[in-house]
Amino acid sequence: MQIAYFILVALVALCNLPSVYTGVIALFTFKKHVPYPHAEPGTRFAVVIPARNEAHVLPNLIRALREQDYPAHLIDIYVAANHCTDDTAHVAGRLGAQVIECPDSVRVKGDVLHHAVAQLMPKAYDAFAFFDADNIPDRAFMQRINDALAAGESVCRGRLKAGNARDSWVSGCYGMYHTLMEWVYSRPHTQAGFSSNLVGTAFAVHREVFEAMGGWNTVTICEDSEFAAQCSRMGYRVAFVQEAVSYDEQVSGFLTSLRQRRRWCYGMIQAARHMTPSMFSPKCPRKGMARDFGMVFVLSHSAPLATLLSLAMLPMQPASMLILGAAGLALSALGIILLGLLLCRLGGYPLRDMKLAVLMHPVFMVSWVPLQISALFWPVREWSPIVHNGQDVPGMETDI
């Protein structure tokens, strides 16, 4: 029994090494942030909006794009209508967007983006920006992306905030989660010279990247992380542009949240199994950046495995250690609540509207554990759409 215990301890330590590495890189978040210098508007953008039955939220996004502090003649809007049964295409056309109808072969969002990019590459665009239909970009979003591209970046992602953080404790927790990921991953990895991840919306790609890749070619349901990995593997980093703010409508119900996040977890597992070997290939032009991103995929497996191994060790623990463990869990819950207070501050969410979300933050964070473990063994075989109700974000603080 003692030998088995020490073997489990060694395995847990091994599985935690990727977490330690990620924690070390996270320290770069304290490096002084230097915004990209202002550049005169010059990038001609094709904005691509994948949409499936999004007629009721599209107007907010298209209006926000029309009201950008960026020359309107440098922004063309395309709505990629994917098997819609409502009047998404009609609404898009009425608001001045051009419609790209997706063929019957399209099954997932990656297919939509592949088709849209293939249609638009022959046109003379400098870059392509991508938004989900429920997004509302800040007025300065396109200008800030233009600044980054002018400074030499090839792939840029903006800062994502929950536009409906006040709706429920669940949507509030999503807002804190995005803030956490930006401060412990996107910001530090960019400031360390590595690549950020993508979150599927509010990002832009220079045409040279698609020319090198032959368009958008992803095969997993986690098309954002897969594409970011492809970029890192080929030497194009994803830069986090934190001055480019966009508001995203988050899920408000806990059960719907579990379904959505389980799909995210499985999508990451799927992308990891598809991409990890190539991320550690000696043929990558920027090996350090590719391997750094590859650690995200390793972590998607090692973290839940470490949890399973730790659970397997419980019967081998003396009663006194179990009591100490329970006390440690209570302190951890308090720590997660305090972390929530900090994340509200960093994310610009007024605490008076986030009290319940902060108190329930431990529940939200712990609920990731069974989702990550189940994703290791049981695939998501069915895609269920998330219904969007629209968001109202006036007065939201956007200062860093």
Coordinates of C-alpha atoms in Angstrom, one line a residue:
M1 CA 0.0 0.0 0.0
Q2 CA 2.8 2.4 0.9
I3 CA 4.6 1.7 -2.5
A4 CA 1.3 2.5 -4.3
Y5 CA 0.9 5.7 -2.3
F6 CA 4.4 6.9 -3.3
I7 CA 3.8 6.0 -6.9
L8 CA 0.6 8.1 -6.9
V9 CA 2.4 11.0 -5.2
A10 CA 5.1 10.9 -7.9
L11 CA 2.5 10.8 -10.7
V12 CA 0.6 13.7 -9.2
A13 CA 3.8 15.7 -9.0
L14 CA 4.6 14.8 -12.7
C15 CA 1.1 15.8 -13.8
N16 CA 1.4 19.2 -12.0
L17 CA 4.6 20.2 -13.8
P18 CA 2.6 21.8 -16.7
S19 CA 0.6 23.8 -14.1
V20 CA 3.9 25.0 -12.5
Y21 CA 5.2 26.1 -15.8
T22 CA 2.0 28.0 -16.6
G23 CA 2.3 29.6 -13.2
V24 CA 5.8 30.8 -13.8
I25 CA 4.9 32.3 -17.2
A26 CA 1.9 34.0 -15.5
L27 CA 4.4 36.2 -13.5
F28 CA 4.9 38.1 -16.7
T29 CA 1.5 39.7 -16.1
F30 CA 3.3 42.1 -13.8
K31 CA 5.6 43.3 -16.5
K32 CA 4.8 46.9 -17.5
H33 CA 2.3 46.9 -20.3
V34 CA 3.2 49.2 -23.3
P35 CA 0.2 49.9 -25.6
Y36 CA 0.8 49.8 -29.3
P37 CA 1.5 53.3 -30.7
H38 CA -1.3 55.0 -32.6
A39 CA -1.2 54.3 -36.3
E40 CA -3.2 56.2 -39.0
P41 CA -6.1 54.1 -40.2
G42 CA -4.9 52.1 -43.2
T43 CA -5.9 48.5 -42.8
R44 CA -8.9 47.4 -44.9
F45 CA -11.0 44.9 -42.9
A46 CA -13.4 42.3 -44.0
V47 CA -15.5 41.6 -40.8
V48 CA -16.9 38.0 -40.8
I49 CA -19.9 37.2 -38.5
P50 CA -20.8 33.5 -38.4
A51 CA -24.5 33.4 -37.6
R52 CA -27.1 30.7 -37.0
N53 CA -30.5 32.1 -36.2
E54 CA -29.1 35.4 -34.8
A55 CA -31.6 37.8 -36.4
H56 CA -32.5 39.4 -33.0
V57 CA -28.9 40.2 -31.9
L58 CA -27.3 41.0 -35.3
P59 CA -28.5 44.6 -35.3
N60 CA -26.6 45.5 -32.2
L61 CA -23.3 44.2 -33.6
I62 CA -23.7 45.7 -37.0
R63 CA -24.6 49.1 -35.5
A64 CA -21.5 48.9 -33.3
L65 CA -19.4 48.2 -36.3
R66 CA -20.9 51.1 -38.2
E67 CA -20.2 53.4 -35.3
Q68 CA -16.5 52.5 -34.9
D69 CA -14.0 55.3 -34.6
Y70 CA -12.4 54.0 -37.8
P71 CA -13.2 55.0 -41.4
A72 CA -16.3 53.3 -42.6
H73 CA -14.9 52.7 -46.1
L74 CA -12.2 50.5 -44.6
I75 CA -14.7 48.1 -43.0
D76 CA -16.9 45.7 -45.0
I77 CA -19.3 43.5 -43.1
Y78 CA -20.1 39.9 -44.1
V79 CA -22.6 37.7 -42.3
A80 CA -22.0 33.9 -42.9
A81 CA -25.5 32.5 -42.6
N82 CA -25.3 28.9 -41.4
H83 CA -28.4 26.8 -41.8
C84 CA -30.7 29.6 -40.5
T85 CA -34.4 29.0 -40.1
D86 CA -35.1 32.6 -39.2
D87 CA -34.6 35.8 -41.2
T88 CA -30.9 36.3 -40.3
A89 CA -29.9 36.8 -43.9
H90 CA -32.8 39.4 -44.5
V91 CA -31.9 41.4 -41.4
A92 CA -28.2 41.4 -42.3
G93 CA -29.0 42.6 -45.8
R94 CA -31.4 45.3 -44.6
L95 CA -28.6 46.6 -42.3
G96 CA -26.1 46.9 -45.1
A97 CA -24.1 43.7 -44.5
Q98 CA -23.3 41.3 -47.3
V99 CA -24.5 37.7 -46.9
I100 CA -22.4 34.6 -47.5
E101 CA -24.7 31.6 -47.6
C102 CA -23.1 28.4 -46.2
P103 CA -23.4 25.1 -48.2
D104 CA -25.1 22.0 -46.8
S105 CA -21.7 20.5 -46.1
V106 CA -21.0 23.0 -43.3
R107 CA -21.4 21.3 -39.9
V108 CA -19.4 23.3 -37.3
K109 CA -18.2 26.8 -36.9
G110 CA -14.8 26.0 -38.3
D111 CA -16.5 24.9 -41.6
V112 CA -18.3 28.3 -41.6
L113 CA -15.0 30.2 -41.3
H114 CA -13.3 28.0 -43.9
H115 CA -16.1 28.8 -46.4
A116 CA -16.2 32.5 -45.6
V117 CA -12.4 33.0 -45.8
A118 CA -12.3 31.1 -49.1
Q119 CA -14.9 33.4 -50.5
L120 CA -13.2 36.6 -49.3
M121 CA -9.5 35.9 -50.0
P122 CA -9.7 36.8 -53.7
K123 CA -10.8 40.3 -52.6
A124 CA -8.3 43.0 -51.7
Y125 CA -8.6 43.0 -47.9
D126 CA -5.6 43.5 -45.7
A127 CA -7.1 41.7 -42.7
F128 CA -10.1 39.7 -41.6
A129 CA -11.9 40.4 -38.3
F130 CA -14.2 37.8 -36.7
F131 CA -17.1 38.4 -34.3
D132 CA -19.8 36.2 -32.9
A133 CA -23.2 37.7 -33.6
D134 CA -23.9 38.4 -29.9
N135 CA -20.8 40.6 -29.6
I136 CA -20.7 44.4 -29.2
P137 CA -17.2 45.8 -29.8
D138 CA -16.1 49.1 -28.2
R139 CA -16.0 52.0 -30.5
A140 CA -12.2 52.0 -30.5
F141 CA -11.9 48.2 -31.2
M142 CA -11.0 48.4 -34.9
Q143 CA -8.6 51.3 -34.4
R144 CA -6.7 49.4 -31.7
I145 CA -6.4 46.3 -33.9
N146 CA -5.2 48.5 -36.7
D147 CA -2.5 49.9 -34.3
A148 CA -1.3 46.3 -33.5
L149 CA -1.2 45.2 -37.1
A150 CA 0.7 48.4 -38.1
A151 CA 3.2 47.5 -35.3
G152 CA 3.9 44.2 -37.0
E153 CA 1.5 41.8 -35.4
S154 CA -0.2 39.2 -37.7
V155 CA -3.0 37.8 -35.4
C156 CA -4.6 39.9 -32.8
R157 CA -7.3 39.2 -30.1
G158 CA -9.1 41.7 -28.1
R159 CA -10.1 41.9 -24.4
L160 CA -13.4 40.1 -23.8
K161 CA -15.8 41.3 -21.2
A162 CA -19.3 40.0 -20.2
G163 CA -21.7 42.6 -21.4
N164 CA -24.5 41.0 -19.3
A165 CA -22.5 40.3 -16.2
R166 CA -25.4 41.7 -14.1
D167 CA -28.0 39.3 -15.4
S168 CA -27.2 36.4 -13.0
W169 CA -24.4 35.0 -10.8
V170 CA -23.5 32.6 -13.7
S171 CA -23.0 35.4 -16.3
G172 CA -21.1 37.3 -13.6
C173 CA -18.8 34.3 -13.0
Y174 CA -18.2 34.1 -16.8
G175 CA -17.0 37.7 -16.7
M176 CA -14.6 36.9 -13.8
Y177 CA -13.4 33.8 -15.7
H178 CA -12.5 35.8 -18.8
T179 CA -10.7 38.3 -16.7
L180 CA -8.7 35.6 -14.9
M181 CA -7.7 33.9 -18.2
E182 CA -6.6 37.3 -19.6
W183 CA -4.5 38.1 -16.6
V184 CA -2.9 34.7 -16.0
Y185 CA -2.6 33.6 -19.7
S186 CA -3.2 36.1 -22.5
R187 CA -1.5 39.1 -21.0
P188 CA 1.6 37.4 -19.6
H189 CA 2.2 35.1 -22.6
T190 CA 2.0 38.1 -24.9
Q191 CA 4.3 40.1 -22.7
A192 CA 6.7 37.1 -22.5
G193 CA 6.9 37.1 -26.3
F194 CA 4.8 34.0 -26.7
S195 CA 1.3 33.5 -28.1
S196 CA -2.1 34.1 -26.5
N197 CA -5.0 31.7 -27.1
L198 CA -8.2 32.7 -28.9
V199 CA -11.7 32.7 -27.6
G200 CA -13.6 32.4 -30.8
T201 CA -14.6 36.0 -31.2
A202 CA -13.2 39.5 -31.4
F203 CA -10.0 38.7 -33.2
A204 CA -8.3 39.6 -36.4
V205 CA -6.0 37.9 -38.9
H206 CA -3.7 39.5 -41.4
R207 CA -4.2 38.1 -44.9
E208 CA -0.5 36.9 -45.1
V209 CA -1.4 34.3 -42.4
F210 CA -4.2 32.9 -44.5
E211 CA -2.0 33.0 -47.6
A212 CA 0.6 30.9 -45.8
M213 CA -2.0 28.5 -44.4
G214 CA -4.1 28.2 -47.5
G215 CA -7.1 29.7 -45.7
W216 CA -8.9 28.6 -42.6
N217 CA -8.6 24.9 -42.1
T218 CA -9.6 23.5 -38.7
V219 CA -11.2 20.1 -38.1
T220 CA -12.2 20.1 -34.4
I221 CA -15.1 21.7 -32.5
C222 CA -12.5 23.9 -30.8
E223 CA -11.7 25.8 -33.9
D224 CA -10.3 28.9 -32.0
S225 CA -7.6 27.1 -30.0
E226 CA -6.8 24.8 -33.0
F227 CA -6.3 27.8 -35.2
A228 CA -4.2 29.6 -32.6
A229 CA -2.1 26.5 -32.3
Q230 CA -1.6 26.4 -36.1
C231 CA -0.5 30.0 -36.0
S232 CA 2.0 29.4 -33.3
R233 CA 3.3 26.3 -35.0
M234 CA 4.0 28.3 -38.2
G235 CA 5.6 31.2 -36.3
Y236 CA 2.7 33.6 -36.2
R237 CA 1.9 34.6 -32.6
V238 CA -1.5 35.6 -31.4
A239 CA -1.1 39.0 -29.7
F240 CA -3.4 40.1 -26.9
V241 CA -4.5 43.7 -27.5
Q242 CA -6.0 44.6 -24.2
E243 CA -7.1 48.1 -25.4
A244 CA -9.4 46.5 -28.0
V245 CA -12.4 45.7 -25.8
S246 CA -15.5 43.7 -26.9
Y247 CA -18.5 42.7 -24.9
D248 CA -19.9 39.2 -25.2
E249 CA -23.2 37.9 -24.1
Q250 CA -22.7 35.1 -21.5
V251 CA -24.9 32.2 -20.5
S252 CA -27.1 33.1 -17.5
G253 CA -28.4 29.6 -16.5
F254 CA -26.2 27.2 -14.6
L255 CA -27.3 24.0 -16.4
T256 CA -26.9 25.6 -19.8
S257 CA -23.4 26.8 -18.6
L258 CA -22.5 23.2 -17.7
R259 CA -23.5 22.0 -21.2
Q260 CA -21.6 24.8 -22.9
R261 CA -18.4 24.4 -20.8
R262 CA -18.4 20.7 -21.2
R263 CA -18.4 21.3 -25.0
W264 CA -15.5 23.7 -24.5
C265 CA -13.6 21.1 -22.4
Y266 CA -14.1 18.3 -24.9
G267 CA -13.2 20.7 -27.8
M268 CA -9.9 21.5 -26.1
I269 CA -9.2 17.7 -25.6
Q270 CA -10.0 17.1 -29.2
A271 CA -7.8 19.9 -30.4
A272 CA -5.0 18.8 -28.1
R273 CA -5.0 15.2 -29.4
H274 CA -5.0 16.6 -33.0
M275 CA -2.3 19.3 -32.6
T276 CA 0.0 18.4 -29.7
P277 CA 2.6 16.3 -31.5
S278 CA 3.2 19.0 -34.2
M279 CA 3.6 21.7 -31.5
F280 CA 6.8 20.0 -30.3
S281 CA 8.2 19.3 -33.7
P282 CA 11.7 20.5 -34.4
K283 CA 10.5 21.9 -37.7
C284 CA 8.5 24.7 -36.1
P285 CA 10.2 28.0 -37.1
R286 CA 9.7 29.5 -33.6
K287 CA 10.1 26.4 -31.4
G288 CA 9.8 28.2 -28.0
M289 CA 6.5 29.8 -28.9
A290 CA 5.1 26.6 -30.4
R291 CA 6.1 24.5 -27.4
D292 CA 4.8 27.2 -25.0
F293 CA 1.4 27.0 -26.7
G294 CA 1.6 23.2 -26.7
M295 CA 1.7 23.2 -22.9
V296 CA -1.9 24.4 -23.0
F297 CA -2.8 21.2 -24.7
V298 CA -0.7 19.1 -22.3
L299 CA -2.4 20.9 -19.3
S300 CA -5.8 20.0 -20.7
H301 CA -4.9 16.4 -20.0
S302 CA -2.5 16.7 -17.0
A303 CA -4.7 18.8 -14.8
P304 CA -7.8 16.5 -14.7
L305 CA -5.5 13.4 -14.4
A306 CA -3.8 15.0 -11.4
T307 CA -7.2 15.4 -9.8
L308 CA -8.2 11.8 -10.5
L309 CA -4.9 10.6 -9.0
S310 CA -5.4 12.8 -5.9
L311 CA -8.8 11.3 -5.4
A312 CA -7.3 7.8 -5.7
M313 CA -5.0 8.7 -2.9
L314 CA -7.8 9.6 -0.4
P315 CA -8.4 6.0 0.9
M316 CA -4.6 5.8 1.7
Q317 CA -4.7 9.0 3.8
P318 CA -4.9 8.9 7.6
A319 CA -8.0 10.5 9.2
S320 CA -5.9 13.4 10.5
M321 CA -4.8 14.3 6.9
L322 CA -8.4 14.1 5.7
I323 CA -9.5 16.6 8.3
L324 CA -6.6 18.9 7.3
G325 CA -7.7 18.4 3.7
A326 CA -11.3 19.5 4.5
A327 CA -10.0 22.5 6.3
G328 CA -7.8 23.3 3.3
L329 CA -10.8 23.1 1.0
A330 CA -12.7 25.6 3.2
L331 CA -9.8 28.0 3.0
S332 CA -9.6 27.5 -0.8
A333 CA -13.2 28.4 -1.1
L334 CA -12.5 31.6 0.8
G335 CA -9.5 32.3 -1.4
I336 CA -11.7 31.9 -4.5
I337 CA -14.2 34.4 -3.1
L338 CA -11.4 36.9 -2.5
L339 CA -10.0 36.2 -6.0
G340 CA -13.5 37.0 -7.3
L341 CA -13.3 40.4 -5.6
L342 CA -9.9 41.1 -7.3
L343 CA -11.2 39.9 -10.7
C344 CA -14.2 42.3 -10.4
R345 CA -11.7 45.1 -9.8
L346 CA -9.5 44.1 -12.7
G347 CA -12.4 43.4 -15.1
G348 CA -14.2 46.7 -14.3
Y349 CA -17.3 45.0 -12.9
P350 CA -19.1 47.1 -10.2
L351 CA -19.0 45.0 -7.0
R352 CA -22.5 46.2 -6.0
D353 CA -23.9 44.2 -9.0
M354 CA -21.6 41.2 -8.5
K355 CA -22.0 40.2 -4.9
L356 CA -23.9 37.0 -5.6
A357 CA -21.5 36.1 -8.4
V358 CA -18.5 36.6 -6.1
L359 CA -20.1 34.4 -3.4
M360 CA -20.9 31.7 -5.9
H361 CA -17.5 31.9 -7.6
P362 CA -16.2 28.8 -5.8
V363 CA -19.2 26.8 -7.2
F364 CA -18.5 28.0 -10.7
M365 CA -14.7 27.2 -10.5
V366 CA -15.1 23.8 -8.9
S367 CA -17.7 22.8 -11.5
W368 CA -15.0 22.9 -14.1
V369 CA -13.4 19.8 -12.5
P370 CA -16.0 17.2 -13.4
L371 CA -16.4 18.7 -16.8
Q372 CA -12.7 18.4 -17.5
I373 CA -12.6 14.9 -16.2
S374 CA -15.6 13.7 -18.2
A375 CA -14.2 15.3 -21.4
L376 CA -11.2 13.0 -21.1
F377 CA -13.3 9.9 -21.5
W378 CA -16.7 10.8 -23.1
P379 CA -16.9 12.9 -26.3
V380 CA -19.5 15.5 -27.0
R381 CA -21.4 13.9 -29.9
E382 CA -24.2 16.5 -30.3
W383 CA -23.9 20.3 -30.7
S384 CA -26.6 22.2 -28.9
P385 CA -27.0 25.9 -29.9
I386 CA -26.9 28.6 -27.1
V387 CA -29.8 31.0 -27.3
H388 CA -28.8 34.7 -27.2
N389 CA -31.2 37.3 -25.9
G390 CA -29.1 40.4 -26.6
Q391 CA -27.2 42.6 -24.2
D392 CA -27.2 46.2 -23.1
V393 CA -23.8 47.5 -22.1
P394 CA -23.9 51.3 -21.9
G395 CA -21.8 52.8 -19.1
M396 CA -19.6 49.7 -18.8
E397 CA -16.1 50.7 -17.7
T398 CA -13.5 50.0 -20.4
D399 CA -10.4 51.4 -18.9
I400 CA -7.5 49.0 -18.3

